Short mmCIF file of C-alpha atoms in Angstrom, two decimals:
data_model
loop_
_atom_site.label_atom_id
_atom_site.label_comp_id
_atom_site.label_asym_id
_atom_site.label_seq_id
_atom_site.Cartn_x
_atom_site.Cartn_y
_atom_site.Cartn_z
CA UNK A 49 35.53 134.54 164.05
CA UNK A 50 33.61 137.77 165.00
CA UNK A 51 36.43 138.99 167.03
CA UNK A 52 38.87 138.88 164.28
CA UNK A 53 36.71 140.99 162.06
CA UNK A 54 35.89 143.53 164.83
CA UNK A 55 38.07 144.35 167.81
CA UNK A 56 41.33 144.76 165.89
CA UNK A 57 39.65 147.10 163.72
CA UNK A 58 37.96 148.71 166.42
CA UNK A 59 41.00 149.46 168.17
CA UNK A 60 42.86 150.34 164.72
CA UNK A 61 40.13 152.93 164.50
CA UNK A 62 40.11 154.55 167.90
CA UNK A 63 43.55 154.65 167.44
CA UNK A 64 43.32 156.70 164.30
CA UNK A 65 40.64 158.58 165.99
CA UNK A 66 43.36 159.66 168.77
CA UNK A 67 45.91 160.71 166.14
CA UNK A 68 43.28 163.15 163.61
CA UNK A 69 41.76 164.65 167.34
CA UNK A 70 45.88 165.16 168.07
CA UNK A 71 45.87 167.00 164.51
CA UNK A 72 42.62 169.28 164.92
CA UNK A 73 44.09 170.08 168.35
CA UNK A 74 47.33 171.11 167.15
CA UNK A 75 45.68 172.96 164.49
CA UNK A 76 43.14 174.86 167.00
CA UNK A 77 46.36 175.55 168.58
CA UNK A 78 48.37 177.01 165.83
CA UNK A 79 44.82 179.19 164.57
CA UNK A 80 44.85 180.31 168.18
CA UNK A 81 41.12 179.06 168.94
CA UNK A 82 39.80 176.80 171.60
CA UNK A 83 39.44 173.12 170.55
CA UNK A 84 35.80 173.41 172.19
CA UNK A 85 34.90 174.89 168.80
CA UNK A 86 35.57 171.99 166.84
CA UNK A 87 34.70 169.41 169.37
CA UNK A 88 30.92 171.49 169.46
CA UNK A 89 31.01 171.88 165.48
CA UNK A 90 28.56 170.08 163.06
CA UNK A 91 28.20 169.54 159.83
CA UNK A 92 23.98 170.21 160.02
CA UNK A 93 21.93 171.98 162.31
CA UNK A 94 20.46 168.84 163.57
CA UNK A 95 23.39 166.22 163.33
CA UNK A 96 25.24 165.48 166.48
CA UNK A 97 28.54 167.61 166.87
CA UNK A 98 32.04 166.04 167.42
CA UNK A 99 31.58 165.24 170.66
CA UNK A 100 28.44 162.91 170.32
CA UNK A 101 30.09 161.87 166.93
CA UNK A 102 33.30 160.53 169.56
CA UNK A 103 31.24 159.20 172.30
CA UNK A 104 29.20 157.05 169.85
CA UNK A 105 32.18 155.83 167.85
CA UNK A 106 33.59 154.42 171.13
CA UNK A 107 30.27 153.16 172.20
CA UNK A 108 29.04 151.45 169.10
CA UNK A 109 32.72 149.12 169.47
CA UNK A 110 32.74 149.00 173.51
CA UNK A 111 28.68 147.78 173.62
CA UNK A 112 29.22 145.45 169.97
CA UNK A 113 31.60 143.62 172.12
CA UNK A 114 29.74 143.71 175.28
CA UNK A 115 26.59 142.26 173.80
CA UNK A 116 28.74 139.77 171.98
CA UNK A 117 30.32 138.21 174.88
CA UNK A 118 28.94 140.20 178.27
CA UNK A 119 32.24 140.78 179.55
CA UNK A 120 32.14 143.52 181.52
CA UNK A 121 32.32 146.99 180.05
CA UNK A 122 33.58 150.39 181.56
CA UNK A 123 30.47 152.52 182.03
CA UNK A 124 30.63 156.08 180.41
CA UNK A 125 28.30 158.52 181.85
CA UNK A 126 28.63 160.76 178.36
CA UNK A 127 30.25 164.25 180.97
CA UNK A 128 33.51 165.01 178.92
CA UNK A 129 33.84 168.22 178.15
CA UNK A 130 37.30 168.89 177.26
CA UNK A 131 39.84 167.43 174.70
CA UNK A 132 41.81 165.26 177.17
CA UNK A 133 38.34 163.99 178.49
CA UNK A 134 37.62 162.90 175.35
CA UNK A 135 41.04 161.39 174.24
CA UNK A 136 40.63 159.30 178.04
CA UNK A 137 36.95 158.13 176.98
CA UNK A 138 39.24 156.75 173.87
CA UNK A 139 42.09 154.98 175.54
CA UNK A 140 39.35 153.62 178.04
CA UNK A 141 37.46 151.99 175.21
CA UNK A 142 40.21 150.68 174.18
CA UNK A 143 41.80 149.45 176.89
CA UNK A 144 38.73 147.62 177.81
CA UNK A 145 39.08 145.84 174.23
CA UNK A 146 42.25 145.18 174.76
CA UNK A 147 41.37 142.75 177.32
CA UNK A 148 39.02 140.67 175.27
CA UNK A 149 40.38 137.72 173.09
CA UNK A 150 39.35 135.97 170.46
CA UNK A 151 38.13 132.74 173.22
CA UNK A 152 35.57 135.16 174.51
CA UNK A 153 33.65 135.51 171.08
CA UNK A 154 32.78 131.82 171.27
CA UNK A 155 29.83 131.25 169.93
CA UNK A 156 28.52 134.89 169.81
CA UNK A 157 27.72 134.14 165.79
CA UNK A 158 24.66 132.63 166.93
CA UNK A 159 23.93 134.53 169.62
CA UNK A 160 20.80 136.36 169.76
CA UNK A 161 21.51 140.33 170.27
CA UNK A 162 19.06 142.62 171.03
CA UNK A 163 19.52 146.39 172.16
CA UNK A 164 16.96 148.64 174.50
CA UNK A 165 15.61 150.47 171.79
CA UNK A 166 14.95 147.21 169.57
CA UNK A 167 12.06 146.38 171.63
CA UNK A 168 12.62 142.76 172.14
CA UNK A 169 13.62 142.31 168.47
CA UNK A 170 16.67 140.71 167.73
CA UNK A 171 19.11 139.60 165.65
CA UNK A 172 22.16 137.01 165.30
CA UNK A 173 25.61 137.77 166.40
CA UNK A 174 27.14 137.77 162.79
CA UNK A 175 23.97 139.74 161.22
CA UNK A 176 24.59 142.25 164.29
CA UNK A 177 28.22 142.61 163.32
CA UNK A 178 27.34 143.34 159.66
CA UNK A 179 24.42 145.20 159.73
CA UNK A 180 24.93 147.29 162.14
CA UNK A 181 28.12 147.16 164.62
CA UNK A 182 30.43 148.05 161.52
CA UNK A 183 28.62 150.37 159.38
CA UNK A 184 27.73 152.20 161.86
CA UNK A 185 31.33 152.49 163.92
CA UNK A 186 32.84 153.56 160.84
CA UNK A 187 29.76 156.04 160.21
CA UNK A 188 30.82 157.91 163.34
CA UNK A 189 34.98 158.02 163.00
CA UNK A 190 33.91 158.90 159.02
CA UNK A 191 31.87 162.04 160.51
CA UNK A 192 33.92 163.28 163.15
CA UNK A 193 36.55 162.70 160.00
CA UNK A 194 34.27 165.55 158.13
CA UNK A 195 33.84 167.78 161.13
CA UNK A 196 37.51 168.32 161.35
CA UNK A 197 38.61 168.32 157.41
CA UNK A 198 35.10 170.99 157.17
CA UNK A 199 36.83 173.42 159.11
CA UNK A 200 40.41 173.32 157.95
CA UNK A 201 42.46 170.50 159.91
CA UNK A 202 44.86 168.91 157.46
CA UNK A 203 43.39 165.09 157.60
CA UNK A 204 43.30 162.63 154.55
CA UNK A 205 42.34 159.51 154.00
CA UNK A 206 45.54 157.68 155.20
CA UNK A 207 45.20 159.50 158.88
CA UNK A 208 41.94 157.70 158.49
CA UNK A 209 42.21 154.85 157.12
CA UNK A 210 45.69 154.15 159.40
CA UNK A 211 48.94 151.84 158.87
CA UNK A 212 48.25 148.86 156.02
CA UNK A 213 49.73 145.51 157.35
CA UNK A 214 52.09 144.83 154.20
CA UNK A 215 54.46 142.29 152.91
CA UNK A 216 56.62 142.06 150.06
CA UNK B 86 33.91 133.00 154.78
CA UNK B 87 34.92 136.72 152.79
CA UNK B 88 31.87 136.72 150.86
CA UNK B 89 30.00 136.65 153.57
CA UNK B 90 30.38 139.72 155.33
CA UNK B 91 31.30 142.16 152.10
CA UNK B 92 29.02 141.16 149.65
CA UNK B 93 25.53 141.24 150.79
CA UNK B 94 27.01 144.01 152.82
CA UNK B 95 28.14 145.97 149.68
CA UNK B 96 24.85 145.37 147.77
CA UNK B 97 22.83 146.98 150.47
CA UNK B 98 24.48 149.93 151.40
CA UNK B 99 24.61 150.56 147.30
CA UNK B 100 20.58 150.50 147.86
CA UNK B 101 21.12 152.67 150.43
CA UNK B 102 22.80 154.91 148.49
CA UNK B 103 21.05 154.81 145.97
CA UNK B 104 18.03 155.79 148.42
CA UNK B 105 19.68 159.38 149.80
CA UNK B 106 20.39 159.94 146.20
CA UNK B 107 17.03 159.93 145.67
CA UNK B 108 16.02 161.99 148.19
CA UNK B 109 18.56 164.59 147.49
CA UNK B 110 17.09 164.76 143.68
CA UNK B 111 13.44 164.91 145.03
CA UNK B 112 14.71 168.00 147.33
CA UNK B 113 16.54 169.90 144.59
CA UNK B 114 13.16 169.54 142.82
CA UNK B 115 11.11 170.46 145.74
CA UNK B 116 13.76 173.50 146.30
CA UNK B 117 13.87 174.15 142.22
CA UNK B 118 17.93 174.07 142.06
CA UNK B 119 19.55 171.89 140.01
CA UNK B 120 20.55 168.12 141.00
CA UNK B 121 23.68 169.08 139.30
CA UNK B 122 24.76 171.48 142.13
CA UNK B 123 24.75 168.44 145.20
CA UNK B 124 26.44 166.23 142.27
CA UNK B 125 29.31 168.66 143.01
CA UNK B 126 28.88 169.53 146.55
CA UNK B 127 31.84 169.08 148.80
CA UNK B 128 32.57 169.20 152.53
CA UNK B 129 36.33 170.50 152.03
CA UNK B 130 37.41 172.26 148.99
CA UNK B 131 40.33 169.97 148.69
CA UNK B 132 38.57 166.69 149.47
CA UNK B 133 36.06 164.70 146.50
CA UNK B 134 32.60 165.86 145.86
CA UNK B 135 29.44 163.36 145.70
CA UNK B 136 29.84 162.89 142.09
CA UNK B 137 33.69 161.15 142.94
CA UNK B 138 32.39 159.70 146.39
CA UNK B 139 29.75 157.64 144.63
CA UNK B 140 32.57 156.28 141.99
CA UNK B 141 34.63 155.70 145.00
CA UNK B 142 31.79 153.97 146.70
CA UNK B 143 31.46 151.09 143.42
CA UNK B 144 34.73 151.24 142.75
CA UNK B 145 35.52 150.00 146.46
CA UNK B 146 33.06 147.40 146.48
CA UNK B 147 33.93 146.12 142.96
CA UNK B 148 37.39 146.37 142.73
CA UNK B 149 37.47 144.45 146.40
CA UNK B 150 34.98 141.49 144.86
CA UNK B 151 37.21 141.59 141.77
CA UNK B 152 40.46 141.48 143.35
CA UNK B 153 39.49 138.74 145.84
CA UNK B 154 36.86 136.08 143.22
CA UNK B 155 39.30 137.45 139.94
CA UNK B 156 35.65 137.25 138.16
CA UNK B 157 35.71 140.25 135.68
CA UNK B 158 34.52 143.19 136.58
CA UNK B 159 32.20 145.07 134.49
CA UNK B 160 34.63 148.88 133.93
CA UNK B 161 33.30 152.33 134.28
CA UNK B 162 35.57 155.36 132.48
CA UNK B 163 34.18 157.71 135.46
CA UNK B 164 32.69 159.70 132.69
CA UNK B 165 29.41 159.92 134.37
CA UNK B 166 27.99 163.57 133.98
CA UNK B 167 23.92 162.76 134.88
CA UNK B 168 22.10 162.27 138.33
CA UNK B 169 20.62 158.89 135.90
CA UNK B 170 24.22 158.45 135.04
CA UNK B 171 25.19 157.87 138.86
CA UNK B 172 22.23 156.03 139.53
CA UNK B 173 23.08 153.90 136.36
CA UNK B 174 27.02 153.04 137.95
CA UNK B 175 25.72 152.10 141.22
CA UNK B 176 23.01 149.73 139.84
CA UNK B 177 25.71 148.09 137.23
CA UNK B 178 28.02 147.08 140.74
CA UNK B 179 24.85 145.91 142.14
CA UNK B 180 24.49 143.49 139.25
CA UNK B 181 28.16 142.56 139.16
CA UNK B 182 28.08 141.94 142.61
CA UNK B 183 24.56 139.87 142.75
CA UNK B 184 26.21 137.56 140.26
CA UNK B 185 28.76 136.39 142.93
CA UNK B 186 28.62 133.46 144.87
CA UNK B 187 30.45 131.95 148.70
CA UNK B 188 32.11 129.99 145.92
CA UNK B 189 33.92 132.11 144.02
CA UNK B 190 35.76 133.55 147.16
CA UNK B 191 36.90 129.95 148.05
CA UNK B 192 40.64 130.63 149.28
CA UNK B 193 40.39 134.16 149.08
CA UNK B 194 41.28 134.57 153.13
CA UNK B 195 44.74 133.88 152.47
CA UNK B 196 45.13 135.18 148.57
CA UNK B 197 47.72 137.73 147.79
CA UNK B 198 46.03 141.16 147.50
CA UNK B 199 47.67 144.34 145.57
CA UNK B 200 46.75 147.26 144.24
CA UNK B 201 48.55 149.28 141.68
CA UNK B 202 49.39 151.82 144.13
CA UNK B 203 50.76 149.66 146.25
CA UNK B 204 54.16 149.48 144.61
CA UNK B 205 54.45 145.62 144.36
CA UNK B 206 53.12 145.09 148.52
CA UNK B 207 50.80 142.89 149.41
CA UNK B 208 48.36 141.79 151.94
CA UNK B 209 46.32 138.39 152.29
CA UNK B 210 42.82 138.50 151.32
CA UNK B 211 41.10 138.60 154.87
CA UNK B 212 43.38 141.66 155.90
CA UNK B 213 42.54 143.57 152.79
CA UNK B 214 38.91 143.38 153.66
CA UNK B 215 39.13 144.41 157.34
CA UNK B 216 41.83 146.86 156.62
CA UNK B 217 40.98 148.20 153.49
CA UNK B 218 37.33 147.42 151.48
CA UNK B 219 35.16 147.42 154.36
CA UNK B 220 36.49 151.06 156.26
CA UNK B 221 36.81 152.59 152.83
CA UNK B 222 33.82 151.62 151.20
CA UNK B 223 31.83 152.60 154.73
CA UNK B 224 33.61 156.12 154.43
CA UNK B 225 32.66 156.63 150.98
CA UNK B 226 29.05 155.93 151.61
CA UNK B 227 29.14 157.96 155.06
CA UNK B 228 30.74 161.02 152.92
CA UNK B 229 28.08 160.80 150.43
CA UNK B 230 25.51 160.79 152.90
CA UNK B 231 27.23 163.82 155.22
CA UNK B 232 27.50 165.91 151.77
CA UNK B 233 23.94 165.15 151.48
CA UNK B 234 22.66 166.19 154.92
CA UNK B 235 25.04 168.72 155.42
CA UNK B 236 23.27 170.95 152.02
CA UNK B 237 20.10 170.49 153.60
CA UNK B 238 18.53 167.14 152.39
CA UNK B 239 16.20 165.03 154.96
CA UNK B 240 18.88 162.10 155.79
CA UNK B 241 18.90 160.29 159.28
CA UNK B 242 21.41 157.56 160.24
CA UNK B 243 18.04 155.08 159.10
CA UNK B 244 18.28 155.77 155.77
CA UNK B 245 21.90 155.09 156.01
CA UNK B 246 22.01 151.50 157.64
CA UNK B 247 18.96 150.56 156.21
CA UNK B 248 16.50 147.92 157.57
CA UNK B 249 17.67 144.94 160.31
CA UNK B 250 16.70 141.64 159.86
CA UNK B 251 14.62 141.65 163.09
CA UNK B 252 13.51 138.39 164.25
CA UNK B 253 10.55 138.13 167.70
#
């Protein structure tokens, strides 16, 4: 059950993460600037700039699945520095859930998740999902969102929000 | 299974919300500027300010419970004008949303979901959550809070997820 609620989403998202990227690098183009000035732009002093804002998007849905069945994830050793770098650390993530299925999630409701900085606290699979896997992958695709609508590129909330599955 | 992860999901990122509120309204005191002036803050000139992200926020969460358990909704003409006004709307979709059970959302995986906007379309109930209430709500709430930190007030991604159920 937790797969269906995440992964599919998660790679919906990264997806939609590729295509408003695409946009803002189009845009740098068109402005004549260098995408590195979005990619290090910020919407405070002290928040974390595009580039954080992509690596932790990707890493909040590869390690949620990770730690929710220990398959094995691509490590990322956080070194992109330019726009196809960071579209590969996206295609990467996804790829690797790609490769999951819903068989691997077996049980992972109950399962007792805990991260490094939680100090040996932890919590269930399904509270982990909600309370934090979710909220806070959609915190960081919302943001880097911001970044790139804050300085001109022409995204809305359907680039964002991506494709609706519908029937008539 | 629906109720499950919206729900109590909803309910406390409202009290989140309703948290950085709070702190923004203590800093415009602190800085002696009126409340009034984040209330209308915006990160794009074409894109919502707080006062419409906030609405947005409810009316996500609401509209989603409503549309999914048909219980009736309590309605809000968007007239609020008031920081206690705001405050006010998020605490009435608290209430409406507190007075939901698992029950009412018996069969709702599999319900026909529309929208007005959505010309007649449909999706079932579990793809309107994953698709729709959940990323939206999570991007109203993240707006909010980037409007927030981005004019200065003393956010952190804590006050935005809010506590974990940690268990030793």
């Amino acid at each position: 059950m937790l797969y269906e609620i995440t992964v599919p989403y998660f790679i919906k998202m990264l997806h939609n993460l590729e295509h408003i990227l695409e946009k803002g690098a189009r845009y740098a183009e068109t402005k004549k600037f260098d995408m590195d000035v979005l990619l290090h732009s910020r919407l405070a002093p002290d928040q974390f700039p595009l580039t954080r804002q992509i690596q932790i998007a990707c890493d909040t849905a590869k390690l949620a699945a990770f730690r929710l069945t220990e398959k094995p994830a691509p490590t990322h050793a956080d070194t992109e520095k330019t726009y196809a770098e960071f579209q590969e650390r996206i295609k990467s993530t996804i790829q690797y859930l790609e490769s999951l299925s819903a068989a691997d999630f077996k049980g992972s409701e109950t399962k007792q998740i805990t991260t490094p900085r939680w100090e040996g606290q932890w919590v269930t699979g399904a509270e982990f999902v909600s309370h934090h896997a979710l909220p806070n992958f959609y915190f960081h695709v919302t943001t880097a969102y911001s970044i790139l609508r804050h300085n001109g590129v022409d995204v809305g909330k359907k680039d964002y929000l991506g494709a609706m599955p519908f029937k008539k």
